GROMACS .gro file of C-alpha atoms in nm:
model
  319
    1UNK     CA    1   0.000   0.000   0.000
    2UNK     CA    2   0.133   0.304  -0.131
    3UNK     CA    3   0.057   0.665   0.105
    4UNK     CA    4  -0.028   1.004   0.051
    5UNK     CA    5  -0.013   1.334   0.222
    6UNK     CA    6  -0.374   1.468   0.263
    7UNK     CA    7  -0.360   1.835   0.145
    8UNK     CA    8  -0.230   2.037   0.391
    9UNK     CA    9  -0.269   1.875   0.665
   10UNK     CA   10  -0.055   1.628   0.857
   11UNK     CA   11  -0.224   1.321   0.789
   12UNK     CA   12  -0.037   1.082   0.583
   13UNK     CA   13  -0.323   0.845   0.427
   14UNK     CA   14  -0.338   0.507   0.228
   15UNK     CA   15  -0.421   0.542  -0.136
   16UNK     CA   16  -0.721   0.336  -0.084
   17UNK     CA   17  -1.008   0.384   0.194
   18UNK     CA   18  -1.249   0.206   0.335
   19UNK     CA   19  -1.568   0.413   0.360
   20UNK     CA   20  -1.912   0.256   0.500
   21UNK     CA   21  -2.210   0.418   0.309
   22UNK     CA   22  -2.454   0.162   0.283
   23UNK     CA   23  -2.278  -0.119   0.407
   24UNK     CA   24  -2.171  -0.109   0.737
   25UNK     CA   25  -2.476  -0.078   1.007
   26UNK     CA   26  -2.684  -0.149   0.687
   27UNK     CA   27  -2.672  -0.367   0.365
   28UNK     CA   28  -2.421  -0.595   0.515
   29UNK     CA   29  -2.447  -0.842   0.766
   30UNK     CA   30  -2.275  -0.816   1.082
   31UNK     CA   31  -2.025  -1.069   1.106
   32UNK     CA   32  -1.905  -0.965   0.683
   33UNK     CA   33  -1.845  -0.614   0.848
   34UNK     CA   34  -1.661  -0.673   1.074
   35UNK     CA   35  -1.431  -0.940   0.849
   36UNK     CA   36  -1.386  -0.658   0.601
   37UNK     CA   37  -1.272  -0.391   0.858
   38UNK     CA   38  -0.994  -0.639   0.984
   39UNK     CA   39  -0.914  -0.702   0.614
   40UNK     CA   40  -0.895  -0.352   0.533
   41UNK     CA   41  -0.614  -0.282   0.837
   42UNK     CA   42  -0.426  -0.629   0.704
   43UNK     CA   43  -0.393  -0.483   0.353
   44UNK     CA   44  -0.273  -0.186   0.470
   45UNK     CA   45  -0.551   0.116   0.443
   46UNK     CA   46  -0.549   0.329   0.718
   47UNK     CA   47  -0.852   0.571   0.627
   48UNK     CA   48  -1.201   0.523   0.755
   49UNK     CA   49  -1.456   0.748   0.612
   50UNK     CA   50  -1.791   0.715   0.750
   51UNK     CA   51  -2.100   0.994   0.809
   52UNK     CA   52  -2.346   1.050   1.099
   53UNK     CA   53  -2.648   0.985   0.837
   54UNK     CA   54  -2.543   0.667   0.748
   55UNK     CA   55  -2.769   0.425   0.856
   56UNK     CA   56  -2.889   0.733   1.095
   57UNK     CA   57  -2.587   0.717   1.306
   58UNK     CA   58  -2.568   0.318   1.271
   59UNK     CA   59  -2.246   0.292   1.067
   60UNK     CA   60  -2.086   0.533   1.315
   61UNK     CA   61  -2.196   0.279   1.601
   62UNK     CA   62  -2.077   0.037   1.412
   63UNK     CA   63  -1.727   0.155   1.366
   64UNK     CA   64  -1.678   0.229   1.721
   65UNK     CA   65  -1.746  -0.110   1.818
   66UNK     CA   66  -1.513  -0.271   1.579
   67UNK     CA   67  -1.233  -0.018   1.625
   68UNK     CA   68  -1.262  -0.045   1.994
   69UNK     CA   69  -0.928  -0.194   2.142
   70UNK     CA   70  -0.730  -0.065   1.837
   71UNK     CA   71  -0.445   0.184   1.894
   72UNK     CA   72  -0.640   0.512   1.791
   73UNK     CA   73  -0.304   0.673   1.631
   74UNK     CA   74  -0.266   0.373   1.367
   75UNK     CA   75  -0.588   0.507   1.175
   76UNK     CA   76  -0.712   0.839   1.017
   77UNK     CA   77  -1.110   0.849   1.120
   78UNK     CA   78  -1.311   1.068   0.919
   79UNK     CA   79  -1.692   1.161   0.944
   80UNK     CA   80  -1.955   1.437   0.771
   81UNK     CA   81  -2.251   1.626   0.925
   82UNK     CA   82  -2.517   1.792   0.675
   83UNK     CA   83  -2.811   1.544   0.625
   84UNK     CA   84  -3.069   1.488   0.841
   85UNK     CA   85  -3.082   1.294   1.157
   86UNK     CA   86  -3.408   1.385   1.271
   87UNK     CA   87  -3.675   1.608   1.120
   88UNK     CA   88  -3.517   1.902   1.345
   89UNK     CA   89  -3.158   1.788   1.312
   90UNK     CA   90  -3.018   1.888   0.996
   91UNK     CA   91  -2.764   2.146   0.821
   92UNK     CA   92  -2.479   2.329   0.923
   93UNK     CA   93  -2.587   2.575   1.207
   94UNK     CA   94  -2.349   2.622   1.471
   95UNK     CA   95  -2.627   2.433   1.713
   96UNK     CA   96  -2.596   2.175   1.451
   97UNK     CA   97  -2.269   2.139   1.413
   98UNK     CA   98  -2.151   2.129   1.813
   99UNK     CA   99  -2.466   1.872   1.860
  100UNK     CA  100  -2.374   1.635   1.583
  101UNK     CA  101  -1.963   1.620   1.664
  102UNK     CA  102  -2.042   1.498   2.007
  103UNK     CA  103  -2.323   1.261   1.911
  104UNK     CA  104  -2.055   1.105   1.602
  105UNK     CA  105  -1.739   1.121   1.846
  106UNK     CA  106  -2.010   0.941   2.115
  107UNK     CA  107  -2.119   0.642   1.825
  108UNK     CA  108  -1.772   0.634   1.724
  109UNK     CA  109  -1.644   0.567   2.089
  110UNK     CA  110  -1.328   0.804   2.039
  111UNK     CA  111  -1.248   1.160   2.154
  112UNK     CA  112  -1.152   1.298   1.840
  113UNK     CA  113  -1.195   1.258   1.465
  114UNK     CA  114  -0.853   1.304   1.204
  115UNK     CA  115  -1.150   1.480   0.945
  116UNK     CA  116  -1.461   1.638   0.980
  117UNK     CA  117  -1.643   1.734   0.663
  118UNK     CA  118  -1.937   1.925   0.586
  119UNK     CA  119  -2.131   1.674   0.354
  120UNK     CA  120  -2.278   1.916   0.122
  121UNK     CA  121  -2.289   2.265   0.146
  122UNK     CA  122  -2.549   2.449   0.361
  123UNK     CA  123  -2.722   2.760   0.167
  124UNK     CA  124  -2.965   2.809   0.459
  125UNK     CA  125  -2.655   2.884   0.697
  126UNK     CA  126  -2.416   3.199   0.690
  127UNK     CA  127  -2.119   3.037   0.540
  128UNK     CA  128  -1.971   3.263   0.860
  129UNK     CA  129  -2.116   3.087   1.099
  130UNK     CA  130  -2.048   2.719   0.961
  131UNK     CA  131  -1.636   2.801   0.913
  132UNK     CA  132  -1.682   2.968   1.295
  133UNK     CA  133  -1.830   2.640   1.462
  134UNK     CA  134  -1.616   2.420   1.260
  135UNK     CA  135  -1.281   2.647   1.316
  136UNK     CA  136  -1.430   2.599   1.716
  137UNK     CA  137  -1.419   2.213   1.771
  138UNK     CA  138  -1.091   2.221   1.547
  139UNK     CA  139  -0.993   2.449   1.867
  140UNK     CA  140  -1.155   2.247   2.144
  141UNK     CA  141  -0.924   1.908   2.005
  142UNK     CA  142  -1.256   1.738   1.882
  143UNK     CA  143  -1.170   1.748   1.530
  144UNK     CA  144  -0.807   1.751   1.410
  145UNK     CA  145  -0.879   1.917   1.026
  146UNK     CA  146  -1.223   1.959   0.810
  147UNK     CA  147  -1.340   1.931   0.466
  148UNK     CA  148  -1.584   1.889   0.271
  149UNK     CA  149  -1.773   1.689  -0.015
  150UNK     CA  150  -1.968   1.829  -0.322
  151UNK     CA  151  -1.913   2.163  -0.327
  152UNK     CA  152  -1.932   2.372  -0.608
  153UNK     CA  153  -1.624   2.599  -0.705
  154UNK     CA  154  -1.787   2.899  -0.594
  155UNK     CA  155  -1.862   2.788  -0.242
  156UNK     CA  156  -1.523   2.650  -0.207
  157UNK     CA  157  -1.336   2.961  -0.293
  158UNK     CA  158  -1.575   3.174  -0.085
  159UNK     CA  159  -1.496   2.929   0.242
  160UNK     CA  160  -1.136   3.022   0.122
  161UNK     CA  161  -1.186   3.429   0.129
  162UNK     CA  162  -1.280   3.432   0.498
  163UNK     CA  163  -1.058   3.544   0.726
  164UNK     CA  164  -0.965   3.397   1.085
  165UNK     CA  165  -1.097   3.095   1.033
  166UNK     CA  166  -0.951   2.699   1.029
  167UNK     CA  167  -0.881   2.625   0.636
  168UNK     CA  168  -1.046   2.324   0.462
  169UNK     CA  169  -0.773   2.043   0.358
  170UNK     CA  170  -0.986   1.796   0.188
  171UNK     CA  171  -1.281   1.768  -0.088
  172UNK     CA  172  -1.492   1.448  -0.143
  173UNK     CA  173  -1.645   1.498  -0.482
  174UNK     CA  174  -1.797   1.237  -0.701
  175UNK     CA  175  -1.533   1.077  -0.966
  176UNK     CA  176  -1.473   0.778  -1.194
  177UNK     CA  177  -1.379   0.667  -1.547
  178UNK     CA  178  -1.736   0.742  -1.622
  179UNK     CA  179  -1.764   1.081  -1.358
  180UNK     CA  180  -1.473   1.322  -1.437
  181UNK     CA  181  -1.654   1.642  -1.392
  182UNK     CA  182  -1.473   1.744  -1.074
  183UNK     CA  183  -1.145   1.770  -1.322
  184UNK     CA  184  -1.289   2.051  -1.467
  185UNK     CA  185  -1.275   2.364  -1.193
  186UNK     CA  186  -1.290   2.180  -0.831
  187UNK     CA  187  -0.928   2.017  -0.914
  188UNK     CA  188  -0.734   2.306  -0.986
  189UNK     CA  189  -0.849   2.533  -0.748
  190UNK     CA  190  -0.868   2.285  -0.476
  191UNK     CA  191  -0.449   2.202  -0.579
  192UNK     CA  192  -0.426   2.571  -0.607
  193UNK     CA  193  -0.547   2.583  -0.197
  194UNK     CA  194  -0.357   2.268  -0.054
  195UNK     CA  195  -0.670   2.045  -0.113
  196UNK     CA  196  -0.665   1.725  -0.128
  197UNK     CA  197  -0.942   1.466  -0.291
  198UNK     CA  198  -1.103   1.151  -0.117
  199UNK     CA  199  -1.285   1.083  -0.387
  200UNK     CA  200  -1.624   0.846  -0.322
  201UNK     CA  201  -1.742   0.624  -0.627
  202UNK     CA  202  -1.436   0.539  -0.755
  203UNK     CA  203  -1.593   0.214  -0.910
  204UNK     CA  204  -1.908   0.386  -0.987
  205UNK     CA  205  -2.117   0.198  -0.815
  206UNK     CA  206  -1.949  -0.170  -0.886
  207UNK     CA  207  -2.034  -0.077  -1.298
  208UNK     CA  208  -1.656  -0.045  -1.336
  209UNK     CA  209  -1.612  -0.395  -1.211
  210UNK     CA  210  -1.745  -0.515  -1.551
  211UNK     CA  211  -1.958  -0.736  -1.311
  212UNK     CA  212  -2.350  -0.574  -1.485
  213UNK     CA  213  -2.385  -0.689  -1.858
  214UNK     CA  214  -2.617  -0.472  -2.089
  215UNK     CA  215  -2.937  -0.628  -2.127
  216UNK     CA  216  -2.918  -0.901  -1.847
  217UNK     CA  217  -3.006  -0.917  -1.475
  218UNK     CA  218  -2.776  -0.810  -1.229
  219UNK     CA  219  -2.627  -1.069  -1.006
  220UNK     CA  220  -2.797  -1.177  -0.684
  221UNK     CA  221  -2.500  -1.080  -0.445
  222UNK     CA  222  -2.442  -0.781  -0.630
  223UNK     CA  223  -2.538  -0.385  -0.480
  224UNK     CA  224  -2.730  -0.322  -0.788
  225UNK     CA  225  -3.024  -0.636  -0.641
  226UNK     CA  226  -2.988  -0.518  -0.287
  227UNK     CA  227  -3.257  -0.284  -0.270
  228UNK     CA  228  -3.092  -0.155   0.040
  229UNK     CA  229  -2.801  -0.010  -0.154
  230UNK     CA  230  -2.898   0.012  -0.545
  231UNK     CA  231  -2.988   0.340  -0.568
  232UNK     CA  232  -2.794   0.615  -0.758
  233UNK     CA  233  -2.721   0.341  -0.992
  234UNK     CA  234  -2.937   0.395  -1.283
  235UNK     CA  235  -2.748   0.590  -1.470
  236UNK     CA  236  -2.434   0.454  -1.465
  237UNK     CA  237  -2.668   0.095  -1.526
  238UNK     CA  238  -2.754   0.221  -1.905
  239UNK     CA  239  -2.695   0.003  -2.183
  240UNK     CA  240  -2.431   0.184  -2.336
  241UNK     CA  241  -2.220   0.240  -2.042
  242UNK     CA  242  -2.238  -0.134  -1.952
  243UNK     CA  243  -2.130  -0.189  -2.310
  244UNK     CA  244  -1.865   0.032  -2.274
  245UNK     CA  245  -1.736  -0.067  -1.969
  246UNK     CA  246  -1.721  -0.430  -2.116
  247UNK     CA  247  -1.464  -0.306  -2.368
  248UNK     CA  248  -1.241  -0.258  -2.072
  249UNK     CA  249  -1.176  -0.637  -1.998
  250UNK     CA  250  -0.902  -0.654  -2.284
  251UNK     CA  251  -0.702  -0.366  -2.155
  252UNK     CA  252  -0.741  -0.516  -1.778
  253UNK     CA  253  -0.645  -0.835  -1.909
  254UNK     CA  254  -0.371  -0.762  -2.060
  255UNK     CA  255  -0.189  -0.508  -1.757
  256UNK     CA  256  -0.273  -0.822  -1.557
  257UNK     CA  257  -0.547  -0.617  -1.330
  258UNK     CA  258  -0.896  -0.660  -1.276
  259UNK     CA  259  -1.141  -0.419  -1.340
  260UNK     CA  260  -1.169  -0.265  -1.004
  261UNK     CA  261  -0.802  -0.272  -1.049
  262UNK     CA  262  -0.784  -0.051  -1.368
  263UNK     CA  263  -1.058   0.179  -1.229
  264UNK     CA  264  -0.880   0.251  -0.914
  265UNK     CA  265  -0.545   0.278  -1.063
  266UNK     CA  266  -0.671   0.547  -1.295
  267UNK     CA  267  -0.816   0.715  -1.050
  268UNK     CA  268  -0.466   0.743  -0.885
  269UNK     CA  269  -0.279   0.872  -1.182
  270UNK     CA  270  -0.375   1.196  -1.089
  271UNK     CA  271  -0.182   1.337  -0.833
  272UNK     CA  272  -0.419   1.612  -0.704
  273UNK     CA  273  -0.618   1.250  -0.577
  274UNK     CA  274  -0.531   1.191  -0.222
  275UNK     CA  275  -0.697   0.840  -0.201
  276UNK     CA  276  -1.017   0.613  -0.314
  277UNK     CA  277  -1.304   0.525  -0.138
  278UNK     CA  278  -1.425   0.186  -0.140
  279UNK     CA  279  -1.705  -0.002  -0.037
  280UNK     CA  280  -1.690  -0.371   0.036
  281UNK     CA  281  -1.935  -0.623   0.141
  282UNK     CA  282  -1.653  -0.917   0.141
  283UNK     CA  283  -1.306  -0.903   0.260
  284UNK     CA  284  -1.157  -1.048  -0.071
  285UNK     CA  285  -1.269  -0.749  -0.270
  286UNK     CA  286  -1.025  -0.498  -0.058
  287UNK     CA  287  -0.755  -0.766  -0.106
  288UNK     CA  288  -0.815  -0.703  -0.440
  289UNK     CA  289  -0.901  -0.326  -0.395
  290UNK     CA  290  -0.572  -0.249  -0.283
  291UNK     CA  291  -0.328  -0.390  -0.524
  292UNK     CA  292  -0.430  -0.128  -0.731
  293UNK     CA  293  -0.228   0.096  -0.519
  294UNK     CA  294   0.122   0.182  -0.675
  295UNK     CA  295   0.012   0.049  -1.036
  296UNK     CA  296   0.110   0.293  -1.311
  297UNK     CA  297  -0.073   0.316  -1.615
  298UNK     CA  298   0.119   0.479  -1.958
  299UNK     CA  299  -0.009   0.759  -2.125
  300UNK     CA  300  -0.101   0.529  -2.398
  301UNK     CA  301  -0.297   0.282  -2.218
  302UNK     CA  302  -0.489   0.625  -2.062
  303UNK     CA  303  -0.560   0.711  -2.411
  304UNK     CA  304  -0.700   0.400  -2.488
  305UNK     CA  305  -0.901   0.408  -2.202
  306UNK     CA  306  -1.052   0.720  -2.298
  307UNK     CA  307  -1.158   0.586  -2.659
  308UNK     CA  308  -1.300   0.296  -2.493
  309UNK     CA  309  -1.544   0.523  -2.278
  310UNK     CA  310  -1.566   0.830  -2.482
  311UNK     CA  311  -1.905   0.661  -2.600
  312UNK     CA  312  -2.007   0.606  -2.183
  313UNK     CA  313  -1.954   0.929  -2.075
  314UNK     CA  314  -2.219   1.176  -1.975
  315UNK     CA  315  -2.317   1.376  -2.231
  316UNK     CA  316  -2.439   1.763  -2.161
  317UNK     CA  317  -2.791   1.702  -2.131
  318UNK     CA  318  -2.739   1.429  -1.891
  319UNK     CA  319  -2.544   1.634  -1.647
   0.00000   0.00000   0.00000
């Protein structure tokens, strides 16, 4: 496992992380968790990402249970506040944000967190008052940096602009072979502002695991027929993406990678990328999920990549 420097910040992160959005506390049974947790620290990642809505708190319950026992400086623990929790609990008010750090540090059974992020952006909240209560529990030791995930380049540089307060180190946008949009402006002006990416979807959803075939059923034990965790999967499910994404196999084949493999390894090509995110509902998929880490791909075989997908990729009226 290959390591990163995240942004700014101190924290020196594995390539690959393990994140728990619709898995852990969820989709995935119990005893599986917990295997895939112990597999993750075996292979080498080091960087939990997690959120207090997932699984309304149950994922961060989760994680404190298995973590419990484990020296707390061998892993970088990160969390997110934003959705709801309750039909009064929600957003990024300052009452918000001081309730929901003590009711995630609580779940996750530790005093602090490495990253706290604000999980989308708040437009209902002075942006003042958010960067105030999060610069405040970066003060009070409860959170060690912050970021945040799917903000638009405007937000972001206006978080940037204020004065006196604690600066963001990380983003957590949306990106894939078939999701690149976050290349365009959140990139460079995240590099620009000592950034980093965690990037969520890396596989897009499994699709990049060539595991769906156009035109047939998914597989029983795959996300796309749990009906706990198949949403946000229909459009990367079309046809002509699946098609695509089949023309991949040969390329995979022949760097001696699997899919997941190539997908992940492209992702890390880029530099501004800090590390992955990665899902797993078996511990032999992060086995497999973290070779990837270290692989370099030639600017020809990213080329041929491209001419693979160019007929998969969003086009502008799907955006």
């Amino acid at each position: 496992m290959k390591y990163r420097q995240l942004g700014d910040s101190d924290l020196t992160v594995s390539e690959i992380a393990l994140g728990s959005w619709l898995t852990y506390g969820g989709g995935v049974e119990r005893q599986q968790a917990e295997a895939c947790v112990h597999k993750a620290f075996e292979v080498g990642i080091n960087f939990i990402d997690t959120a207090n809505v997932y699984g309304r708190g149950a994922a961060e319950s989760f994680l404190g249970e298995v973590l419990r026992g484990r020296d707390r400086s061998s892993y970088v623990l990160a969390t997110k506040v934003f959705f709801p929790m309750s039909p009064s609990d929600q957003g990024l008010s300052a009452a918000q944000i001081y309730k929901q750090i003590d009711a995630s540090l609580q779940r996750l059974g530790t005093d602090y967190v490495d990253l706290y992020q604000c999980h989308r952006f708040d437009p209902k909240t002075p942006l003042e008052e958010t960067m105030a209560a999060l610069s405040d529990i970066v003060h009070q030791g409860k959170a060690r940096y912050i970021g945040f995930s799917e903000w638009q380049p405007t937000q972001i540089q206006a978080a940037l602009d204020l004065a006196n307060t604690e600066k963001f180190v990380s983003s957590q946008p949306q990106y894939s072979m078939l999701w690149r949009q976050p290349q365009a402006e959140v990139f460079p002006l995240c590099a620009a502002n000592g950034i980093g990416q965690i990037v969520w979807s890396p596989l897009a959803q499994g699709v990049l695991t060539g595991k769906y075939k156009p035109g047939a059923s998914p597989p029983a034990d795959s996300r796309a027929a749990n009906d706990q965790m198949n949403g946000f999967m229909d459009e990367v499910r079309r046809d002509r993406v699946l098609s695509a994404v089949q023309n991949l196999q040969p390329i995979a084949q022949r760097l001696n990678l699997s899919m997941a493999q190539l997908a992940l390894a492209w992702i890390l090509q880029d530099e501004r990328v800090t590390a992955a995110i990665v899902g797993a509902s078996r511990p032999e998929q992060l086995t497999d999920n973290a070779a990837a880490s270290g692989v370099h791909l030639s600017p020809e075989v990213l080329q041929e990549i491209d001419q693979v997908l160019s007929p998969a990729l969003p086009q502008p009226t799907e955006r």
